[in-house]
mmCIF file of C-alpha atoms and ligand atoms in Angstrom:
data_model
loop_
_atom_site.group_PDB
_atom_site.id
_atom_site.type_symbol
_atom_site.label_atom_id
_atom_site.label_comp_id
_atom_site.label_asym_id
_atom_site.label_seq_id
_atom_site.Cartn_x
_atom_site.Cartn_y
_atom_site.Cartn_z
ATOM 1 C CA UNK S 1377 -34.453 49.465 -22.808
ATOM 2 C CA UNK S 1378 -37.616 48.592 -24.477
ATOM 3 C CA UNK S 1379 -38.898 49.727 -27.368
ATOM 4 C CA UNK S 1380 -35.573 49.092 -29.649
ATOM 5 C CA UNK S 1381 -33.062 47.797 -27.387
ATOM 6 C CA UNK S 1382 -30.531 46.625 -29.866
ATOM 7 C CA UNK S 1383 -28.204 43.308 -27.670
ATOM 8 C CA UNK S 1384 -24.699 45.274 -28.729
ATOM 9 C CA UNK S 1385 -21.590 44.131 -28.322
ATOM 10 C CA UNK S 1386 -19.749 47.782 -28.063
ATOM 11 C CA UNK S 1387 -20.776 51.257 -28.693
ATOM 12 C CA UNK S 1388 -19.996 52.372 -32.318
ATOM 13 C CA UNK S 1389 -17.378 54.765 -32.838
ATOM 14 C CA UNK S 1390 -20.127 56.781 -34.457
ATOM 15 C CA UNK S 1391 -22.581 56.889 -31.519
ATOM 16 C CA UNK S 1392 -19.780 58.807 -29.714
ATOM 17 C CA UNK S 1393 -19.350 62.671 -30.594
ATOM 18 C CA UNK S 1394 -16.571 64.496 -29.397
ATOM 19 C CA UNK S 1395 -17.318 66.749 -27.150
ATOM 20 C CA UNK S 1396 -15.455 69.587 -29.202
ATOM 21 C CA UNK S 1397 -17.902 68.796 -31.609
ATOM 22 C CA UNK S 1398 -20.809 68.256 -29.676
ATOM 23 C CA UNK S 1399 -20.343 71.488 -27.968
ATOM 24 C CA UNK S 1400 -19.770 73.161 -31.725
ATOM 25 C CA UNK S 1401 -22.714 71.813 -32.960
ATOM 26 C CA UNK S 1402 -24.594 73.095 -29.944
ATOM 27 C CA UNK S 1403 -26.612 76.293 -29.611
ATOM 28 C CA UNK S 1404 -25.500 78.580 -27.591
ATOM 29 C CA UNK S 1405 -27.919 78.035 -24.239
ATOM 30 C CA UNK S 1406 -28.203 79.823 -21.050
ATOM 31 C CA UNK S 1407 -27.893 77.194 -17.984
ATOM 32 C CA UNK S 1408 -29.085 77.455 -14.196
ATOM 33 C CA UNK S 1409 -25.708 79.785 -13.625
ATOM 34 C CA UNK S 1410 -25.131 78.328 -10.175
ATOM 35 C CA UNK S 1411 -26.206 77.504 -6.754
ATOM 36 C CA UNK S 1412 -25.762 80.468 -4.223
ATOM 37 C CA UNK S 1413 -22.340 80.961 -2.759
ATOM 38 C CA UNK S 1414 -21.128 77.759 -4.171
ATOM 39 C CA UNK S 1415 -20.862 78.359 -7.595
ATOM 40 C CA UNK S 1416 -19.000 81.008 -10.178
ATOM 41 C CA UNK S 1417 -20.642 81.413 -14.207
ATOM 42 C CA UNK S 1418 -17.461 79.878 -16.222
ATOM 43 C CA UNK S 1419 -17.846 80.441 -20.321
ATOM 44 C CA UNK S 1420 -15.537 79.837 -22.651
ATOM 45 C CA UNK S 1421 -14.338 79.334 -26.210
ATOM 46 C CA UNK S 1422 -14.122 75.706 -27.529
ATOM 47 C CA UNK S 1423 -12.220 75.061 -30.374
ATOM 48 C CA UNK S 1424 -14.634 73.341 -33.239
ATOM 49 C CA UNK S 1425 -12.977 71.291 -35.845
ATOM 50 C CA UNK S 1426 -13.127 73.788 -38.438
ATOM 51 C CA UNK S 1427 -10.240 75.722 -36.072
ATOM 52 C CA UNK S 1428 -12.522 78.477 -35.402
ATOM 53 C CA UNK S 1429 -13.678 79.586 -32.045
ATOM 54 C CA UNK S 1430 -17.047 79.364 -31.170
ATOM 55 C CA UNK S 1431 -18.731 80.522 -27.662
ATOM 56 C CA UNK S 1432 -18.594 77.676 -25.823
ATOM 57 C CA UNK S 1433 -21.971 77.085 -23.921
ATOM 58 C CA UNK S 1434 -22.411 78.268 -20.465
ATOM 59 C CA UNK S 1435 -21.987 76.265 -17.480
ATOM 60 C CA UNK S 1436 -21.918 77.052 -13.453
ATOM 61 C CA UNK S 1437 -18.220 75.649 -12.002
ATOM 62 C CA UNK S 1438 -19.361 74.070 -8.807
ATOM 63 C CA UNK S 1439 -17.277 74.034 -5.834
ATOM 64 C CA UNK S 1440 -17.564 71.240 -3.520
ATOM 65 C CA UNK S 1441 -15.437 68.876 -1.206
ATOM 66 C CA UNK S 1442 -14.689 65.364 -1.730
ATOM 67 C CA UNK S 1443 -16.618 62.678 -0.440
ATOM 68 C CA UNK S 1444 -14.995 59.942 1.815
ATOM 69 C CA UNK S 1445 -17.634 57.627 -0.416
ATOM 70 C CA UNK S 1446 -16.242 57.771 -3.866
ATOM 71 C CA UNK S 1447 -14.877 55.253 -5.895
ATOM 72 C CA UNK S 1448 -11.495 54.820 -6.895
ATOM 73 C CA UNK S 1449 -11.840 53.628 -10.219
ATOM 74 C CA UNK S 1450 -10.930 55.704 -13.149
ATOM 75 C CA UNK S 1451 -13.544 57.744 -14.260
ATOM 76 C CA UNK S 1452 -15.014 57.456 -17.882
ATOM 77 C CA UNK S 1453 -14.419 60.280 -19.537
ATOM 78 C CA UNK S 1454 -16.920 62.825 -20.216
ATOM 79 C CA UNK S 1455 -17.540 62.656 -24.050
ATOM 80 C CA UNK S 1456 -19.351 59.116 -23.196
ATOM 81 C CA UNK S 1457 -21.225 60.208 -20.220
ATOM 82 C CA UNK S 1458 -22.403 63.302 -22.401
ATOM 83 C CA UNK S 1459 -23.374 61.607 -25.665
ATOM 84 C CA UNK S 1460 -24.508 58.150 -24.374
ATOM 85 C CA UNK S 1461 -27.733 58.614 -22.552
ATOM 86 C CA UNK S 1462 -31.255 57.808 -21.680
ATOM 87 C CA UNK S 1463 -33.654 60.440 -21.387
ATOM 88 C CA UNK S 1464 -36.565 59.206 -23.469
ATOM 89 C CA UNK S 1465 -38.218 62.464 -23.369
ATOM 90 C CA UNK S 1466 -35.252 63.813 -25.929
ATOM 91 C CA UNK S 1467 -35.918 60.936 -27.840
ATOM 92 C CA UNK S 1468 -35.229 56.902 -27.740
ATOM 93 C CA UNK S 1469 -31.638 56.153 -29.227
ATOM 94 C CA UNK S 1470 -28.254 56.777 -27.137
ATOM 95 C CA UNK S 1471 -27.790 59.728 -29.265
ATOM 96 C CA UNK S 1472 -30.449 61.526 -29.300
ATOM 97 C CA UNK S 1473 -30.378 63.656 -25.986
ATOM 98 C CA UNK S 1474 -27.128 65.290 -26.533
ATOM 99 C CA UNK S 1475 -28.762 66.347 -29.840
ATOM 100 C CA UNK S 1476 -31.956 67.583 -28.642
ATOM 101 C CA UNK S 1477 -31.757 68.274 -25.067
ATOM 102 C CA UNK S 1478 -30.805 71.686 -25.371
ATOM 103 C CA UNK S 1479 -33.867 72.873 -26.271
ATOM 104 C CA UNK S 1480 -34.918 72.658 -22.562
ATOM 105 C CA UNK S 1481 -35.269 75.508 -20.697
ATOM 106 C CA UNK S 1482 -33.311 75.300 -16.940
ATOM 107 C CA UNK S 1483 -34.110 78.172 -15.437
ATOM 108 C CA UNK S 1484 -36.015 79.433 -13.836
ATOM 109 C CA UNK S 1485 -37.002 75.607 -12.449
ATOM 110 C CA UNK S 1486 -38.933 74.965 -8.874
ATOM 111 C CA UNK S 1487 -38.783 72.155 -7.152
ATOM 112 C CA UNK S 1488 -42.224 70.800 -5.035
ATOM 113 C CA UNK S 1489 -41.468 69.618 -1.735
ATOM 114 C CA UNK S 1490 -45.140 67.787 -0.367
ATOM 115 C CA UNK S 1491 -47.285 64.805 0.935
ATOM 116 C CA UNK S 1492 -46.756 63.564 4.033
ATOM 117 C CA UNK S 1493 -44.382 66.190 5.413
ATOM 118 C CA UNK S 1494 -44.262 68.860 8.183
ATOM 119 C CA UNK S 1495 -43.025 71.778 5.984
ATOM 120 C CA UNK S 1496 -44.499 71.341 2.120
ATOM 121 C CA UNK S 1497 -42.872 73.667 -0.039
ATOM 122 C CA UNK S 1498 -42.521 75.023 -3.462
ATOM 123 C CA UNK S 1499 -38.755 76.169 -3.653
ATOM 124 C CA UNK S 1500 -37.192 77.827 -6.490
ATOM 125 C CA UNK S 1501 -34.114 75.957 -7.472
ATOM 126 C CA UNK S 1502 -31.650 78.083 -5.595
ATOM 127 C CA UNK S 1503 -32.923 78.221 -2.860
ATOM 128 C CA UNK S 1504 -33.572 74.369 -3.063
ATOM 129 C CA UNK S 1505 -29.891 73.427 -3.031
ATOM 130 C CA UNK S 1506 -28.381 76.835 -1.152
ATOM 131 C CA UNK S 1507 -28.288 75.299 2.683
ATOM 132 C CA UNK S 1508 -26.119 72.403 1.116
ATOM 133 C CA UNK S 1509 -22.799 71.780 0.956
ATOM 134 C CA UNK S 1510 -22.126 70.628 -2.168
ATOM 135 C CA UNK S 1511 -19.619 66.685 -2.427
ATOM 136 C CA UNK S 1512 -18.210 65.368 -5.370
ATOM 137 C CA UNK S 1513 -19.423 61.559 -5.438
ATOM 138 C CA UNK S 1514 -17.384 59.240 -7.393
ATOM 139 C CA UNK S 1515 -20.220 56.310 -8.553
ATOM 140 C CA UNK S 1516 -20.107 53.119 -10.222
ATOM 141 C CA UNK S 1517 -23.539 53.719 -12.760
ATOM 142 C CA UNK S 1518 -24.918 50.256 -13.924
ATOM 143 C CA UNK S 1519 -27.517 49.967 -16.709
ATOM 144 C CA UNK S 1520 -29.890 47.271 -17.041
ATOM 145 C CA UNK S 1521 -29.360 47.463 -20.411
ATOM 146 C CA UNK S 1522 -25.698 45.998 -19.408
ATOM 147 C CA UNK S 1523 -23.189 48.698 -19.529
ATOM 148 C CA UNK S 1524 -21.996 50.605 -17.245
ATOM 149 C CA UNK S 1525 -19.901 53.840 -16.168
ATOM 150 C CA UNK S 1526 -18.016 55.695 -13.373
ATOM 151 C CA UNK S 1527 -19.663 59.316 -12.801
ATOM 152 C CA UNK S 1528 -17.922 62.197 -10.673
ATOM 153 C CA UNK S 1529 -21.730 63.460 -9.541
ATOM 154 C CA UNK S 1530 -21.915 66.757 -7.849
ATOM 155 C CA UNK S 1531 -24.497 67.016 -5.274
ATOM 156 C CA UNK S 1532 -26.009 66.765 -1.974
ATOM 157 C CA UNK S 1533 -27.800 64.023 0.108
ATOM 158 C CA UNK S 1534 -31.628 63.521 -0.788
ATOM 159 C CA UNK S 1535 -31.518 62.600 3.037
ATOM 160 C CA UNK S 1536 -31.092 66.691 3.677
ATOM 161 C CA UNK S 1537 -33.524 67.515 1.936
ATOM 162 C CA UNK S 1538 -36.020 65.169 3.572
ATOM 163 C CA UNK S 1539 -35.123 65.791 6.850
ATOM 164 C CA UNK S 1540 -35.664 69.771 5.886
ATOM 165 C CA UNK S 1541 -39.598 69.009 5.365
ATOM 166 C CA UNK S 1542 -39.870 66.776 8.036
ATOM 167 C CA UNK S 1543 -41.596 63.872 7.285
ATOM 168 C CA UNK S 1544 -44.613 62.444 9.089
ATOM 169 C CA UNK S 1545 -44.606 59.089 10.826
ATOM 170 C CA UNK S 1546 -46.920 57.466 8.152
ATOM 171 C CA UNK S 1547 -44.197 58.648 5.660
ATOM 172 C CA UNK S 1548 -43.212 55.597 3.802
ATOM 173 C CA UNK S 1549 -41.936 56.234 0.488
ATOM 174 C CA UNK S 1550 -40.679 59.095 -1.753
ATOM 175 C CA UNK S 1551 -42.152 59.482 -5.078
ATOM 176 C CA UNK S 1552 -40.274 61.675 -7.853
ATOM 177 C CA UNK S 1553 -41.572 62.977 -11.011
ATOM 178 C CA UNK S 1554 -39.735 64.754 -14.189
ATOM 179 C CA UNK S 1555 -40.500 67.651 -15.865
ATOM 180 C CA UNK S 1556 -43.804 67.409 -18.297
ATOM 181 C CA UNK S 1557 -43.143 69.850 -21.016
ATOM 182 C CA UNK S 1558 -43.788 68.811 -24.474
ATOM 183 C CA UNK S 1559 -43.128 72.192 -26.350
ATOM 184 C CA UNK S 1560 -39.759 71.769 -25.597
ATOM 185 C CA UNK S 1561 -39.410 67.856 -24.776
ATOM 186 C CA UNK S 1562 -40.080 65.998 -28.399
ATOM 187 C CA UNK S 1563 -40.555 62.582 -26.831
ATOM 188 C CA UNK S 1564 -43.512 63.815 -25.197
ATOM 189 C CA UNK S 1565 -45.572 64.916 -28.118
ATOM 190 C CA UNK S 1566 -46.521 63.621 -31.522
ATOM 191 C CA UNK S 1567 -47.773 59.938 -32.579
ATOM 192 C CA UNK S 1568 -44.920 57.876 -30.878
ATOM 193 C CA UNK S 1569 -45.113 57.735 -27.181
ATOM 194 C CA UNK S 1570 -42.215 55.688 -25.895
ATOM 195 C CA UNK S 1571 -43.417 56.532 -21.768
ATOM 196 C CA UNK S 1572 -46.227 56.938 -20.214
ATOM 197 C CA UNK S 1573 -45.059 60.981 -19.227
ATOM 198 C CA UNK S 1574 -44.433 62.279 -16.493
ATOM 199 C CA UNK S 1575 -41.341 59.817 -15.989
ATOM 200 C CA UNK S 1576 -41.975 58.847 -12.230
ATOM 201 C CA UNK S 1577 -40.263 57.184 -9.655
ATOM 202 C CA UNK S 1578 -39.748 56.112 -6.300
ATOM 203 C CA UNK S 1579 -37.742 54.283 -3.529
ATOM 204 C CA UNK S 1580 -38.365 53.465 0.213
ATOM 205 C CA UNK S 1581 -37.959 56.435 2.645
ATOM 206 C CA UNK S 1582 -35.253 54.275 4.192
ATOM 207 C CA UNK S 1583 -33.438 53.734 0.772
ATOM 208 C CA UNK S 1584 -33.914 58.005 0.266
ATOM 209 C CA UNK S 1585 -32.368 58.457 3.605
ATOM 210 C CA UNK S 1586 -29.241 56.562 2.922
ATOM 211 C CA UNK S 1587 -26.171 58.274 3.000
ATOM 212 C CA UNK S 1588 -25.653 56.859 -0.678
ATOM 213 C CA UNK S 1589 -28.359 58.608 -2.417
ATOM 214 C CA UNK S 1590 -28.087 61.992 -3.976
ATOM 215 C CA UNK S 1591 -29.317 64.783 -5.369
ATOM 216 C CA UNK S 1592 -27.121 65.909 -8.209
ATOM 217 C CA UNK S 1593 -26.651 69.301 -9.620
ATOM 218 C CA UNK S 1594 -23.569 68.779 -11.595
ATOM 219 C CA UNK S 1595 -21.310 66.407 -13.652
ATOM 220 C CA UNK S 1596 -17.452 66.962 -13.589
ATOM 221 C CA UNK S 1597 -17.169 70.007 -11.647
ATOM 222 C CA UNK S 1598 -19.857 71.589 -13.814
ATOM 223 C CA UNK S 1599 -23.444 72.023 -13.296
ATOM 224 C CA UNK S 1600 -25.030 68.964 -15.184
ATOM 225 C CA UNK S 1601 -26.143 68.953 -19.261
ATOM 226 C CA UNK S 1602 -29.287 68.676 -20.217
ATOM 227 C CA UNK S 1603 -29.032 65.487 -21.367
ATOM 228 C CA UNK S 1604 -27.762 64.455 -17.990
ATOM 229 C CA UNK S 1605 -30.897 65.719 -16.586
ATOM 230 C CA UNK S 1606 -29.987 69.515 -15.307
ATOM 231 C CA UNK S 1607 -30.804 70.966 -13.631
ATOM 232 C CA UNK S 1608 -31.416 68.281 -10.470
ATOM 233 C CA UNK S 1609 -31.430 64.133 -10.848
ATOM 234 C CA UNK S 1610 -31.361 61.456 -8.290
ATOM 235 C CA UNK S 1611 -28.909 58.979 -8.248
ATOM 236 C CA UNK S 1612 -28.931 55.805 -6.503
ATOM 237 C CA UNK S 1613 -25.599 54.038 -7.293
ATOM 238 C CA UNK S 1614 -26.756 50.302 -6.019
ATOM 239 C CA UNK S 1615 -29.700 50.510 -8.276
ATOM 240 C CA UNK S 1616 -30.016 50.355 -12.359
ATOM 241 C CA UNK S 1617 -29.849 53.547 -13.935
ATOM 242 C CA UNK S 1618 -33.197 53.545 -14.367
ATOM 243 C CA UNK S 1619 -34.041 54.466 -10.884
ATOM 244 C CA UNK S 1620 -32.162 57.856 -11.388
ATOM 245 C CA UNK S 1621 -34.915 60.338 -12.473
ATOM 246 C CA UNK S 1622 -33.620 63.945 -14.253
ATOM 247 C CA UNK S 1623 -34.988 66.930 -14.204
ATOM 248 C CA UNK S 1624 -37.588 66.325 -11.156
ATOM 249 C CA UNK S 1625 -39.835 69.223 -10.377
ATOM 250 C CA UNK S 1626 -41.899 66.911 -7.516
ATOM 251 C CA UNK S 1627 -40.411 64.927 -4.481
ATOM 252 C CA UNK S 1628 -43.804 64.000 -2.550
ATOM 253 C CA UNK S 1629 -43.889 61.658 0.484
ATOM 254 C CA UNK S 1630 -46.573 58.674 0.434
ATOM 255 C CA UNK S 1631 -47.636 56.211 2.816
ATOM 256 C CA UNK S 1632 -47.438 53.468 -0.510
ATOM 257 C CA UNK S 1633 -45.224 52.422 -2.733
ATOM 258 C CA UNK S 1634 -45.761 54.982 -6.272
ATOM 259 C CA UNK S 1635 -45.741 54.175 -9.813
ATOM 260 C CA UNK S 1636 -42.600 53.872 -11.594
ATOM 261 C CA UNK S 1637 -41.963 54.431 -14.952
ATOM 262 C CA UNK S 1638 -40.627 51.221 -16.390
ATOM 263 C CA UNK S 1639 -42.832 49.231 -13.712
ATOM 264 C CA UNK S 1640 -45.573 50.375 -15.553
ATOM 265 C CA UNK S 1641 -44.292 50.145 -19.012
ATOM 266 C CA UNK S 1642 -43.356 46.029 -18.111
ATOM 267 C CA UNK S 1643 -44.110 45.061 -14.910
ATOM 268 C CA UNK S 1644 -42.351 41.658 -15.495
ATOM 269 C CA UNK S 1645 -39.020 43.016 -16.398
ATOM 270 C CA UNK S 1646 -38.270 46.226 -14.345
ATOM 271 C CA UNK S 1647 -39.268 46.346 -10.512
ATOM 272 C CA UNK S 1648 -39.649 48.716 -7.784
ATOM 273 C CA UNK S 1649 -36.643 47.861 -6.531
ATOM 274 C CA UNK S 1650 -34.010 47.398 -9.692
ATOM 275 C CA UNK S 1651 -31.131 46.644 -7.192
ATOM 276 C CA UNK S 1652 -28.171 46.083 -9.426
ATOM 277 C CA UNK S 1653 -28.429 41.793 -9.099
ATOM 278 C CA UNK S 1654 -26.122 39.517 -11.071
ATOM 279 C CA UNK S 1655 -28.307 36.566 -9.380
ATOM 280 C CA UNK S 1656 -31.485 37.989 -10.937
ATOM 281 C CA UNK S 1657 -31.578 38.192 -14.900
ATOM 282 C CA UNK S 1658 -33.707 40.546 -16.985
ATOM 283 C CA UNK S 1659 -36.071 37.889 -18.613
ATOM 284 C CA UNK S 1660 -34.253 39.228 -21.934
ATOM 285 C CA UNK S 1661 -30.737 38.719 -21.379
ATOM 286 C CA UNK S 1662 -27.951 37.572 -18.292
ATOM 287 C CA UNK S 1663 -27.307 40.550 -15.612
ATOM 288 C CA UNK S 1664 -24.227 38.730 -14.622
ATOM 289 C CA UNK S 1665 -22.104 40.795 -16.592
ATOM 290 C CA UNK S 1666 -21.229 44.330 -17.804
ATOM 291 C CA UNK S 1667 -19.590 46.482 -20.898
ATOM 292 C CA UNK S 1668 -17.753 49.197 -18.827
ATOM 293 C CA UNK S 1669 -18.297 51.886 -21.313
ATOM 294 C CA UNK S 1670 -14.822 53.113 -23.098
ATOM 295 C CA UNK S 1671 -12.737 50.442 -21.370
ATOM 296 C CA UNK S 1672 -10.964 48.757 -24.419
ATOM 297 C CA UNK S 1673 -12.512 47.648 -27.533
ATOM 298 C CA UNK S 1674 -14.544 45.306 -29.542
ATOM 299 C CA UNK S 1675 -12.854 42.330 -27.729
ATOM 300 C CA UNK S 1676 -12.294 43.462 -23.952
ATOM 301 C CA UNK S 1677 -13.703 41.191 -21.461
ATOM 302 C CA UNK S 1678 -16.887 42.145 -20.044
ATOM 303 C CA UNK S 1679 -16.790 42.628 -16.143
ATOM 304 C CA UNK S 1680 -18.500 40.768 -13.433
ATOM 305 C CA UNK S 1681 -21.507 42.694 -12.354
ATOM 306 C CA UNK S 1682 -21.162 42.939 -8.526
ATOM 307 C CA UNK S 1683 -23.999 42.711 -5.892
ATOM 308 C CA UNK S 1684 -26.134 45.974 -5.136
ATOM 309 C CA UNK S 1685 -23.537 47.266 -8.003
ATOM 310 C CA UNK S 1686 -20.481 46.518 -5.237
ATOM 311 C CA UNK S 1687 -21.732 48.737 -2.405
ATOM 312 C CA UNK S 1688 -23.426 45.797 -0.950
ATOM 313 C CA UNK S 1689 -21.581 46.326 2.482
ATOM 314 C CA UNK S 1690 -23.123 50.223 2.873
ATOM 315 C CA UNK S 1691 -26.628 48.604 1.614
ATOM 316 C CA UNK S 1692 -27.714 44.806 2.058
ATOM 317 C CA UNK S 1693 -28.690 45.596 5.266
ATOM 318 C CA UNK S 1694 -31.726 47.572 4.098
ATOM 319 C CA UNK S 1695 -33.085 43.974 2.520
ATOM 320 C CA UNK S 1696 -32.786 41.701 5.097
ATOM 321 C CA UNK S 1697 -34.942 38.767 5.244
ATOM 322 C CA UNK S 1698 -36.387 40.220 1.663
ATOM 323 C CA UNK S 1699 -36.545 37.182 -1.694
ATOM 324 C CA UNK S 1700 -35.179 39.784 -4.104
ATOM 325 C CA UNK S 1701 -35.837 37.391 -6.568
ATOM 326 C CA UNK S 1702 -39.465 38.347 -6.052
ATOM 327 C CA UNK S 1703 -38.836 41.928 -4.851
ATOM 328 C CA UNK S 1704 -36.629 42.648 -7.984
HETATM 329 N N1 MTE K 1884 -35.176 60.104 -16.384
HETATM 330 C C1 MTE K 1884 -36.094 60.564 -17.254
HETATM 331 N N2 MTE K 1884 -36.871 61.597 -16.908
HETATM 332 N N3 MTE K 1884 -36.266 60.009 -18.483
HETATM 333 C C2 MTE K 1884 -35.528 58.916 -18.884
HETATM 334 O O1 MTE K 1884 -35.726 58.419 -20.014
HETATM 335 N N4 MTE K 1884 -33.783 57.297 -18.293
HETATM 336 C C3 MTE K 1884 -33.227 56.559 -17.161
HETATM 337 C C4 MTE K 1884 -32.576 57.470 -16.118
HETATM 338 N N5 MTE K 1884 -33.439 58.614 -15.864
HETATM 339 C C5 MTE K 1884 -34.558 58.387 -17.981
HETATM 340 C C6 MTE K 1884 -34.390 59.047 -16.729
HETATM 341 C C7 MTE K 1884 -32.274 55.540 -17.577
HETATM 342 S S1 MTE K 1884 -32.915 54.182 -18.378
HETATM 343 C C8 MTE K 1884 -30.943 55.608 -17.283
HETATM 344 S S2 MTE K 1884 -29.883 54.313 -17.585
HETATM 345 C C9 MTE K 1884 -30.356 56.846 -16.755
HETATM 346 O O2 MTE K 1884 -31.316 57.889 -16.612
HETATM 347 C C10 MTE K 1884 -29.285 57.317 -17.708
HETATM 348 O O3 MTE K 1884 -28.606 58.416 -17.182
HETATM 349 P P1 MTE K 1884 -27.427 59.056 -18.062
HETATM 350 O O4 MTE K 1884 -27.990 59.381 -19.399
HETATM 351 O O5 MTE K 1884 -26.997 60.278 -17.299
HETATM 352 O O6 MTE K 1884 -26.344 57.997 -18.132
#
């Protein structure tokens, strides 16, 4: 986004690794292996290359019920949403988190629940997500860098959770924060810094409480990869990817707005706010259009970029009367 954001046209063939691959090249790791009643340990064999079986890493099968608010559109398929990523703590090209997330340890993982709430707690991750019913959310994902993806998220609303601890009335904004770990998160130590660490975030308790933003656990029926941000991410589909922190370990309710991550890295080109905006460019290139990540080839069309990242009609009404040219 920042440091060596490179204006492509397309993905190279060679930034994308097969996931039979991937998952070959892969150490064997131990994930979260599920979510209370909701989830069953699935393991299998995947089928390298070479022709011969390997253990296929472990993953939690999720069950969950459909959500009346998912897309329609096809879904990109999961080799790109597994090997094209941001996660700066595994390391600053698209690459690198598939290759080096899986050094990070899932479980156990606790999740702080604080600030200005009736009911602060410190929850182990189970019994975080038990009481929810788990959805399957079909998003749009848009960039800032420009590209964009549709994600079949597993999770719950961030709204449950919040209405669990009980705010306070001068509760006025959630603040997130990732994982610090630098034993086992490479961006985080030696001479190159990319982020001020933790990676931190926030929205507007009213923008947390929307029906729209979740709390995901899982990827394609699965609980989600590392690089993905397992074991627990926000998403926030009307708002640059950005916005969606992985791996939180705080939620903590403030009376102001936090510090966010790439707010403080350049004020002048990422905002509190980062609503998708075609109106609005990034001072570095147009917003007004997007690369819909393994759609086509060198010389597809790039699509409009829609409004609030097209669910404008569940959303504008949270910005009424707001410039979002100044609150970008
Ligand atoms: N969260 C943390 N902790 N660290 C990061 O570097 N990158 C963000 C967001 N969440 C990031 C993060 C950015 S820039 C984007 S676009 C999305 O994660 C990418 O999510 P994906 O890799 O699942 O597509």
């Amino acid at each position: 986004m920042l440091i060596r954001y490179r204006n492509r046209k397309d993905l190279r063939p060679s930034e994308i690794t097969p996931r039979s691959a991937y998952m070959n090249r892969r150490d064997l790791m131990a994930k979260a292996a599920g979510f209370g009643a909701g989830a069953a340990l699935a393991s299998g064999a995947a089928l390298p290359l070479s022709g011969i079986p390997v253990e296929e890493a472990q993953a939690a099968t999720l069950a969950f019920h459909k959500s009346e608010f998912s897309t329609t559109e096809p879904v990109t398929a999961r080799e790109y949403v597994t090997s094209y990523n941001n996660y700066y703590e595994f390391g600053i090209d698209k690459g690198d988190p598939g290759q080096n997330a899986h050094t990070l340890t899932t479980s156990p993982w606790n999740v702080k629940v604080e600030g200005l709430v009736a009911k602060p707690a410190d929850y182990a991750l189970e019994d975080f997500v038990k009481p929810f019913a788990l959805e399957q959310r079909i998003y749009r994902h848009r960039c800032v860098e420009g590209w964009s993806m549709v994600i079949p998220w597993v999770g719950f609303p961030l709204s449950k959770v919040l209405e669990r601890a009980e705010p306070s009335g001068n509760a006025k904004f959630v603040a997130f924060e990732t994982l610090m770990r630098p034993s086992e998160m490479p961006g985080q130590r030696g001479l190159f810094q990319p982020l001020e660490w933790p990676y931190v975030e926030g929205l507007r308790l009213d923008e947390a409480m929307h029906p729209l933003t979740l709390l995901a656990v899982g990827i394609y029926d699965e609980t989600l990869p590392n690089q993905n941000g397992a074991p627990l991410r926000l998403v926030v589909p009307w708002k640059y990817g950005f916005k969606g922190i992985k791996s939180i370990v705080r939620i903590k309710l403030v009376e102001n707005a936090p510090p966010t991550t790439w707010n403080l890295q350049n004020s002048n080109e990422y905002g509190f706010y980062s609503n998708v905006n075609p109106e609005v460019d990034h001072p570095r290139w147009s917003q007004k259009t997007e690369r819909r990540i393994g759609e086509g080839g060198l010389l597809t069309k790039r699509r409009e970029t829609l409004p609030f990242n097209g669910y404008a009609d569940e959303v504008a009404s949270l910005y009424t009367g707001m410039d979002l040219r100044k609150f970008f």
